[in-house]
């Protein structure tokens, strides 16, 4: 099968019957499908031995505290600016009672054709943004508890609804296809969604509440 030009965390890349998961990917146990763990351009390494399978991997594109950034055509030279209506992927950095702080990692066009051939730009810098309590869900907003929708480290799909102030963009996850697309459990294991409000740890069997994004 052909690989997408740009993958986002959680995107299915191929069956484990055809590939071996490499750096930047992980195996979804329930579906036996290899998914992207980070944003970037997927590649595969041909098998080195007869009868073995090629390895799927995604090179890390963004700088981290302990690694120098790796140049890539996926990273914008001028840094991509989110605009109102842009679909974005972001990482949760702090959960407060009235808002969730995130950093934007990938910006897509307003049509939001992510994962279906649409092109996204990995940000050279991380843009600060917030998801206010009233923008988490479209209904029963008064019942929303931010800590039951997000945890630090979650990867979230959202839409920019306002350029906000000088410090933050404002995002919404108030649609079915928006919300957490990748999360780790308190035990540190990658989880998979089992409903619109829960992820499950395949190792411990424990479930955790999230504002889950509807899969494609």
PDB file of C-alpha atoms in Angstrom:
ATOM      1  CA  UNK A   1       0.000   0.000   0.000  1.00  0.00           C
ATOM      2  CA  UNK A   2       1.143   3.569  -0.624  1.00  0.00           C
ATOM      3  CA  UNK A   3       2.233   5.725   2.289  1.00  0.00           C
ATOM      4  CA  UNK A   4       0.859   9.251   2.897  1.00  0.00           C
ATOM      5  CA  UNK A   5       3.125  12.238   2.261  1.00  0.00           C
ATOM      6  CA  UNK A   6       2.554  13.416   5.818  1.00  0.00           C
ATOM      7  CA  UNK A   7       1.342  11.404   8.781  1.00  0.00           C
ATOM      8  CA  UNK A   8      -0.089  12.663  12.057  1.00  0.00           C
ATOM      9  CA  UNK A   9      -0.051  10.780  15.389  1.00  0.00           C
ATOM     10  CA  UNK A  10      -2.600   7.973  15.355  1.00  0.00           C
ATOM     11  CA  UNK A  11      -2.884   7.677  11.556  1.00  0.00           C
ATOM     12  CA  UNK A  12      -3.024   4.036  10.338  1.00  0.00           C
ATOM     13  CA  UNK A  13      -0.077   3.315   8.030  1.00  0.00           C
ATOM     14  CA  UNK A  14      -0.281  -0.377   7.190  1.00  0.00           C
ATOM     15  CA  UNK A  15      -0.973  -3.894   8.489  1.00  0.00           C
ATOM     16  CA  UNK A  16       1.519  -5.668  10.727  1.00  0.00           C
ATOM     17  CA  UNK A  17       1.280  -8.607   8.335  1.00  0.00           C
ATOM     18  CA  UNK A  18       3.105  -6.496   5.730  1.00  0.00           C
ATOM     19  CA  UNK A  19       5.395  -4.263   7.815  1.00  0.00           C
ATOM     20  CA  UNK A  20       7.447  -4.145  11.008  1.00  0.00           C
ATOM     21  CA  UNK A  21       6.875  -1.066  13.232  1.00  0.00           C
ATOM     22  CA  UNK A  22       9.971   1.110  13.490  1.00  0.00           C
ATOM     23  CA  UNK A  23      10.893   4.410  15.184  1.00  0.00           C
ATOM     24  CA  UNK A  24       8.053   6.928  15.163  1.00  0.00           C
ATOM     25  CA  UNK A  25       5.343   4.247  14.845  1.00  0.00           C
ATOM     26  CA  UNK A  26       3.515   1.790  17.093  1.00  0.00           C
ATOM     27  CA  UNK A  27       1.414  -1.336  16.727  1.00  0.00           C
ATOM     28  CA  UNK A  28      -2.321  -1.100  17.494  1.00  0.00           C
ATOM     29  CA  UNK A  29      -2.955  -4.462  19.139  1.00  0.00           C
ATOM     30  CA  UNK A  30      -6.702  -4.603  18.540  1.00  0.00           C
ATOM     31  CA  UNK A  31      -6.502  -4.085  14.767  1.00  0.00           C
ATOM     32  CA  UNK A  32      -2.953  -5.414  14.151  1.00  0.00           C
ATOM     33  CA  UNK A  33      -2.302  -2.152  12.321  1.00  0.00           C
ATOM     34  CA  UNK A  34       0.800   0.028  12.512  1.00  0.00           C
ATOM     35  CA  UNK A  35       0.001   3.654  13.430  1.00  0.00           C
ATOM     36  CA  UNK A  36       2.061   6.835  13.392  1.00  0.00           C
ATOM     37  CA  UNK A  37       3.304   7.946  16.816  1.00  0.00           C
ATOM     38  CA  UNK A  38       4.641  11.331  15.696  1.00  0.00           C
ATOM     39  CA  UNK A  39       4.012  13.766  12.854  1.00  0.00           C
ATOM     40  CA  UNK A  40       6.255  13.454   9.818  1.00  0.00           C
ATOM     41  CA  UNK A  41       6.910  11.775   6.505  1.00  0.00           C
ATOM     42  CA  UNK A  42       6.575   7.961   6.685  1.00  0.00           C
ATOM     43  CA  UNK A  43       9.299   5.861   5.095  1.00  0.00           C
ATOM     44  CA  UNK A  44      10.007   2.164   4.865  1.00  0.00           C
ATOM     45  CA  UNK A  45      13.281   0.278   4.931  1.00  0.00           C
ATOM     46  CA  UNK A  46      13.498  -2.771   2.621  1.00  0.00           C
ATOM     47  CA  UNK A  47      13.938  -6.131   4.358  1.00  0.00           C
ATOM     48  CA  UNK A  48      17.511  -7.225   4.962  1.00  0.00           C
ATOM     49  CA  UNK A  49      16.808 -10.941   5.009  1.00  0.00           C
ATOM     50  CA  UNK A  50      14.818 -13.204   2.755  1.00  0.00           C
ATOM     51  CA  UNK A  51      11.293 -13.698   4.035  1.00  0.00           C
ATOM     52  CA  UNK A  52      11.382 -10.718   6.390  1.00  0.00           C
ATOM     53  CA  UNK A  53       9.188  -7.621   6.112  1.00  0.00           C
ATOM     54  CA  UNK A  54      10.063  -3.968   5.414  1.00  0.00           C
ATOM     55  CA  UNK A  55      10.180  -1.619   8.413  1.00  0.00           C
ATOM     56  CA  UNK A  56       7.876   1.403   8.657  1.00  0.00           C
ATOM     57  CA  UNK A  57       9.291   4.443  10.450  1.00  0.00           C
ATOM     58  CA  UNK A  58       8.858   8.214  10.765  1.00  0.00           C
ATOM     59  CA  UNK A  59      11.954  10.371  11.338  1.00  0.00           C
ATOM     60  CA  UNK A  60      11.563  12.884  14.159  1.00  0.00           C
ATOM     61  CA  UNK A  61      11.202  16.378  12.729  1.00  0.00           C
ATOM     62  CA  UNK A  62      10.809  18.710  15.655  1.00  0.00           C
ATOM     63  CA  UNK A  63      13.536  19.779  18.106  1.00  0.00           C
ATOM     64  CA  UNK A  64      13.503  18.349  21.610  1.00  0.00           C
ATOM     65  CA  UNK A  65      15.471  19.238  24.754  1.00  0.00           C
ATOM     66  CA  UNK A  66      17.970  16.424  24.160  1.00  0.00           C
ATOM     67  CA  UNK A  67      18.086  16.146  20.365  1.00  0.00           C
ATOM     68  CA  UNK A  68      19.027  18.578  17.647  1.00  0.00           C
ATOM     69  CA  UNK A  69      16.356  19.155  14.978  1.00  0.00           C
ATOM     70  CA  UNK A  70      16.608  17.059  11.839  1.00  0.00           C
ATOM     71  CA  UNK A  71      16.199  19.044   8.601  1.00  0.00           C
ATOM     72  CA  UNK A  72      13.234  17.872   6.560  1.00  0.00           C
ATOM     73  CA  UNK A  73      11.060  19.099   3.713  1.00  0.00           C
ATOM     74  CA  UNK A  74       8.083  18.613   6.056  1.00  0.00           C
ATOM     75  CA  UNK A  75       9.193  21.495   8.274  1.00  0.00           C
ATOM     76  CA  UNK A  76       8.199  24.914   7.004  1.00  0.00           C
ATOM     77  CA  UNK A  77      11.144  27.250   6.309  1.00  0.00           C
ATOM     78  CA  UNK A  78       9.114  30.303   7.315  1.00  0.00           C
ATOM     79  CA  UNK A  79       6.959  28.635   9.995  1.00  0.00           C
ATOM     80  CA  UNK A  80       3.303  28.048   9.223  1.00  0.00           C
ATOM     81  CA  UNK A  81       0.793  30.426  10.811  1.00  0.00           C
ATOM     82  CA  UNK A  82      -2.553  28.945  11.879  1.00  0.00           C
ATOM     83  CA  UNK A  83      -5.599  30.894  10.696  1.00  0.00           C
ATOM     84  CA  UNK A  84      -9.253  30.842  11.715  1.00  0.00           C
ATOM     85  CA  UNK A  85     -10.716  27.586  10.437  1.00  0.00           C
ATOM     86  CA  UNK A  86      -7.374  25.752  10.295  1.00  0.00           C
ATOM     87  CA  UNK A  87      -7.416  22.149  11.477  1.00  0.00           C
ATOM     88  CA  UNK A  88      -4.443  21.573  13.777  1.00  0.00           C
ATOM     89  CA  UNK A  89      -2.746  18.828  15.735  1.00  0.00           C
ATOM     90  CA  UNK A  90      -1.513  19.861  19.142  1.00  0.00           C
ATOM     91  CA  UNK A  91      -0.062  18.456  22.361  1.00  0.00           C
ATOM     92  CA  UNK A  92      -1.527  19.148  25.795  1.00  0.00           C
ATOM     93  CA  UNK A  93       0.921  20.893  28.138  1.00  0.00           C
ATOM     94  CA  UNK A  94      -1.324  21.850  31.068  1.00  0.00           C
ATOM     95  CA  UNK A  95      -4.878  21.149  32.229  1.00  0.00           C
ATOM     96  CA  UNK A  96      -6.612  23.838  34.277  1.00  0.00           C
ATOM     97  CA  UNK A  97     -10.156  24.035  35.636  1.00  0.00           C
ATOM     98  CA  UNK A  98     -11.317  26.507  32.978  1.00  0.00           C
ATOM     99  CA  UNK A  99      -9.034  25.764  30.032  1.00  0.00           C
ATOM    100  CA  UNK A 100      -6.524  23.339  28.520  1.00  0.00           C
ATOM    101  CA  UNK A 101      -3.148  24.699  27.408  1.00  0.00           C
ATOM    102  CA  UNK A 102      -1.680  23.161  24.240  1.00  0.00           C
ATOM    103  CA  UNK A 103       1.064  23.728  21.686  1.00  0.00           C
ATOM    104  CA  UNK A 104       0.246  23.482  17.982  1.00  0.00           C
ATOM    105  CA  UNK A 105       2.511  21.056  16.098  1.00  0.00           C
ATOM    106  CA  UNK A 106       0.877  20.598  12.661  1.00  0.00           C
ATOM    107  CA  UNK A 107      -1.353  22.969  10.667  1.00  0.00           C
ATOM    108  CA  UNK A 108      -3.746  21.870   7.913  1.00  0.00           C
ATOM    109  CA  UNK A 109      -5.954  23.898   5.600  1.00  0.00           C
ATOM    110  CA  UNK A 110      -9.448  25.023   6.540  1.00  0.00           C
ATOM    111  CA  UNK A 111     -10.977  22.061   4.688  1.00  0.00           C
ATOM    112  CA  UNK A 112      -9.304  19.725   7.143  1.00  0.00           C
ATOM    113  CA  UNK A 113      -8.588  16.933   4.680  1.00  0.00           C
ATOM    114  CA  UNK A 114      -6.075  15.378   7.056  1.00  0.00           C
ATOM    115  CA  UNK A 115      -5.400  11.722   6.546  1.00  0.00           C
ATOM    116  CA  UNK A 116      -7.169  11.735   3.193  1.00  0.00           C
ATOM    117  CA  UNK A 117      -4.497  13.118   0.929  1.00  0.00           C
ATOM    118  CA  UNK A 118      -4.590  16.653   2.303  1.00  0.00           C
ATOM    119  CA  UNK A 119      -1.270  18.322   3.036  1.00  0.00           C
ATOM    120  CA  UNK A 120      -0.287  19.621   6.433  1.00  0.00           C
ATOM    121  CA  UNK A 121       2.701  21.655   7.546  1.00  0.00           C
ATOM    122  CA  UNK A 122       4.757  20.682  10.580  1.00  0.00           C
ATOM    123  CA  UNK A 123       5.489  23.879  12.488  1.00  0.00           C
ATOM    124  CA  UNK A 124       9.125  24.856  12.883  1.00  0.00           C
ATOM    125  CA  UNK A 125       8.119  26.418  16.217  1.00  0.00           C
ATOM    126  CA  UNK A 126       5.378  25.426  18.622  1.00  0.00           C
ATOM    127  CA  UNK A 127       2.437  27.856  18.696  1.00  0.00           C
ATOM    128  CA  UNK A 128       0.732  28.355  22.061  1.00  0.00           C
ATOM    129  CA  UNK A 129      -3.029  27.816  22.147  1.00  0.00           C
ATOM    130  CA  UNK A 130      -5.846  27.136  24.582  1.00  0.00           C
ATOM    131  CA  UNK A 131      -9.060  25.121  24.525  1.00  0.00           C
ATOM    132  CA  UNK A 132     -11.513  26.880  26.812  1.00  0.00           C
ATOM    133  CA  UNK A 133     -13.915  24.804  28.905  1.00  0.00           C
ATOM    134  CA  UNK A 134     -16.909  26.014  26.889  1.00  0.00           C
ATOM    135  CA  UNK A 135     -15.220  25.004  23.613  1.00  0.00           C
ATOM    136  CA  UNK A 136     -14.500  21.383  24.531  1.00  0.00           C
ATOM    137  CA  UNK A 137     -17.955  20.027  23.672  1.00  0.00           C
ATOM    138  CA  UNK A 138     -20.862  21.287  21.616  1.00  0.00           C
ATOM    139  CA  UNK A 139     -23.543  20.199  24.116  1.00  0.00           C
ATOM    140  CA  UNK A 140     -23.975  20.092  27.909  1.00  0.00           C
ATOM    141  CA  UNK A 141     -21.122  22.560  28.267  1.00  0.00           C
ATOM    142  CA  UNK A 142     -21.992  23.207  31.904  1.00  0.00           C
ATOM    143  CA  UNK A 143     -21.178  19.563  32.727  1.00  0.00           C
ATOM    144  CA  UNK A 144     -17.708  19.602  31.175  1.00  0.00           C
ATOM    145  CA  UNK A 145     -14.775  18.770  33.462  1.00  0.00           C
ATOM    146  CA  UNK A 146     -11.487  19.590  31.725  1.00  0.00           C
ATOM    147  CA  UNK A 147      -9.517  16.876  33.557  1.00  0.00           C
ATOM    148  CA  UNK A 148     -11.968  14.253  32.261  1.00  0.00           C
ATOM    149  CA  UNK A 149     -11.382  15.314  28.669  1.00  0.00           C
ATOM    150  CA  UNK A 150      -7.623  15.774  28.470  1.00  0.00           C
ATOM    151  CA  UNK A 151      -4.349  14.860  30.167  1.00  0.00           C
ATOM    152  CA  UNK A 152      -0.878  16.320  29.752  1.00  0.00           C
ATOM    153  CA  UNK A 153       0.862  14.724  26.763  1.00  0.00           C
ATOM    154  CA  UNK A 154      -2.326  13.888  24.829  1.00  0.00           C
ATOM    155  CA  UNK A 155      -2.263  14.591  21.092  1.00  0.00           C
ATOM    156  CA  UNK A 156      -5.394  16.487  20.076  1.00  0.00           C
ATOM    157  CA  UNK A 157      -7.084  17.349  16.781  1.00  0.00           C
ATOM    158  CA  UNK A 158      -8.772  20.762  16.949  1.00  0.00           C
ATOM    159  CA  UNK A 159      -9.903  23.728  14.868  1.00  0.00           C
ATOM    160  CA  UNK A 160      -8.784  27.343  15.301  1.00  0.00           C
ATOM    161  CA  UNK A 161     -11.821  29.490  16.130  1.00  0.00           C
ATOM    162  CA  UNK A 162     -10.025  32.717  17.059  1.00  0.00           C
ATOM    163  CA  UNK A 163      -6.587  34.249  16.789  1.00  0.00           C
ATOM    164  CA  UNK A 164      -7.064  35.098  20.451  1.00  0.00           C
ATOM    165  CA  UNK A 165      -4.626  37.451  22.111  1.00  0.00           C
ATOM    166  CA  UNK A 166      -0.922  38.027  21.590  1.00  0.00           C
ATOM    167  CA  UNK A 167      -0.050  34.853  23.494  1.00  0.00           C
ATOM    168  CA  UNK A 168      -2.555  32.182  22.477  1.00  0.00           C
ATOM    169  CA  UNK A 169      -4.764  30.916  19.686  1.00  0.00           C
ATOM    170  CA  UNK A 170      -8.217  29.673  20.693  1.00  0.00           C
ATOM    171  CA  UNK A 171      -9.214  26.167  19.585  1.00  0.00           C
ATOM    172  CA  UNK A 172     -12.367  24.071  19.702  1.00  0.00           C
ATOM    173  CA  UNK A 173     -12.884  20.321  19.952  1.00  0.00           C
ATOM    174  CA  UNK A 174     -16.674  20.679  19.866  1.00  0.00           C
ATOM    175  CA  UNK A 175     -17.278  18.356  16.922  1.00  0.00           C
ATOM    176  CA  UNK A 176     -17.329  14.562  16.757  1.00  0.00           C
ATOM    177  CA  UNK A 177     -14.152  14.324  14.663  1.00  0.00           C
ATOM    178  CA  UNK A 178     -12.236  16.610  17.038  1.00  0.00           C
ATOM    179  CA  UNK A 179     -10.594  15.694  20.325  1.00  0.00           C
ATOM    180  CA  UNK A 180      -7.882  13.350  21.600  1.00  0.00           C
ATOM    181  CA  UNK A 181      -6.435  11.079  18.908  1.00  0.00           C
ATOM    182  CA  UNK A 182      -3.511   9.658  20.881  1.00  0.00           C
ATOM    183  CA  UNK A 183      -3.048   9.163  24.612  1.00  0.00           C
ATOM    184  CA  UNK A 184      -0.949   7.278  27.141  1.00  0.00           C
ATOM    185  CA  UNK A 185      -2.342   5.765  30.307  1.00  0.00           C
ATOM    186  CA  UNK A 186      -1.204   6.598  33.815  1.00  0.00           C
ATOM    187  CA  UNK A 187       0.891   3.423  33.561  1.00  0.00           C
ATOM    188  CA  UNK A 188       2.660   4.863  30.505  1.00  0.00           C
ATOM    189  CA  UNK A 189       1.111   2.574  27.889  1.00  0.00           C
ATOM    190  CA  UNK A 190      -0.338   3.726  24.564  1.00  0.00           C
ATOM    191  CA  UNK A 191      -4.125   3.427  24.689  1.00  0.00           C
ATOM    192  CA  UNK A 192      -6.837   2.932  22.079  1.00  0.00           C
ATOM    193  CA  UNK A 193     -10.345   4.470  22.043  1.00  0.00           C
ATOM    194  CA  UNK A 194     -13.338   2.313  22.972  1.00  0.00           C
ATOM    195  CA  UNK A 195     -16.047   5.006  22.963  1.00  0.00           C
ATOM    196  CA  UNK A 196     -16.514   8.734  22.436  1.00  0.00           C
ATOM    197  CA  UNK A 197     -15.386   9.358  26.024  1.00  0.00           C
ATOM    198  CA  UNK A 198     -12.957   6.564  26.954  1.00  0.00           C
ATOM    199  CA  UNK A 199      -9.548   5.124  26.056  1.00  0.00           C
ATOM    200  CA  UNK A 200      -8.348   1.721  27.215  1.00  0.00           C
ATOM    201  CA  UNK A 201      -4.899   0.551  28.289  1.00  0.00           C
ATOM    202  CA  UNK A 202      -4.305  -2.787  26.460  1.00  0.00           C
ATOM    203  CA  UNK A 203      -1.770  -3.883  29.079  1.00  0.00           C
ATOM    204  CA  UNK A 204      -3.574  -3.163  32.355  1.00  0.00           C
ATOM    205  CA  UNK A 205      -7.126  -3.238  30.994  1.00  0.00           C
ATOM    206  CA  UNK A 206      -7.893   0.037  32.784  1.00  0.00           C
ATOM    207  CA  UNK A 207      -9.968   2.742  31.070  1.00  0.00           C
ATOM    208  CA  UNK A 208      -9.484   6.513  31.242  1.00  0.00           C
ATOM    209  CA  UNK A 209     -11.874   9.298  30.291  1.00  0.00           C
ATOM    210  CA  UNK A 210     -11.051  11.577  27.367  1.00  0.00           C
ATOM    211  CA  UNK A 211     -12.840  13.763  24.828  1.00  0.00           C
ATOM    212  CA  UNK A 212     -12.205  11.209  22.067  1.00  0.00           C
ATOM    213  CA  UNK A 213     -11.975  12.233  18.401  1.00  0.00           C
ATOM    214  CA  UNK A 214     -14.118  10.085  16.115  1.00  0.00           C
ATOM    215  CA  UNK A 215     -11.848   7.957  13.861  1.00  0.00           C
ATOM    216  CA  UNK A 216     -12.036   8.428  10.091  1.00  0.00           C
TER     217      UNK A 216
END
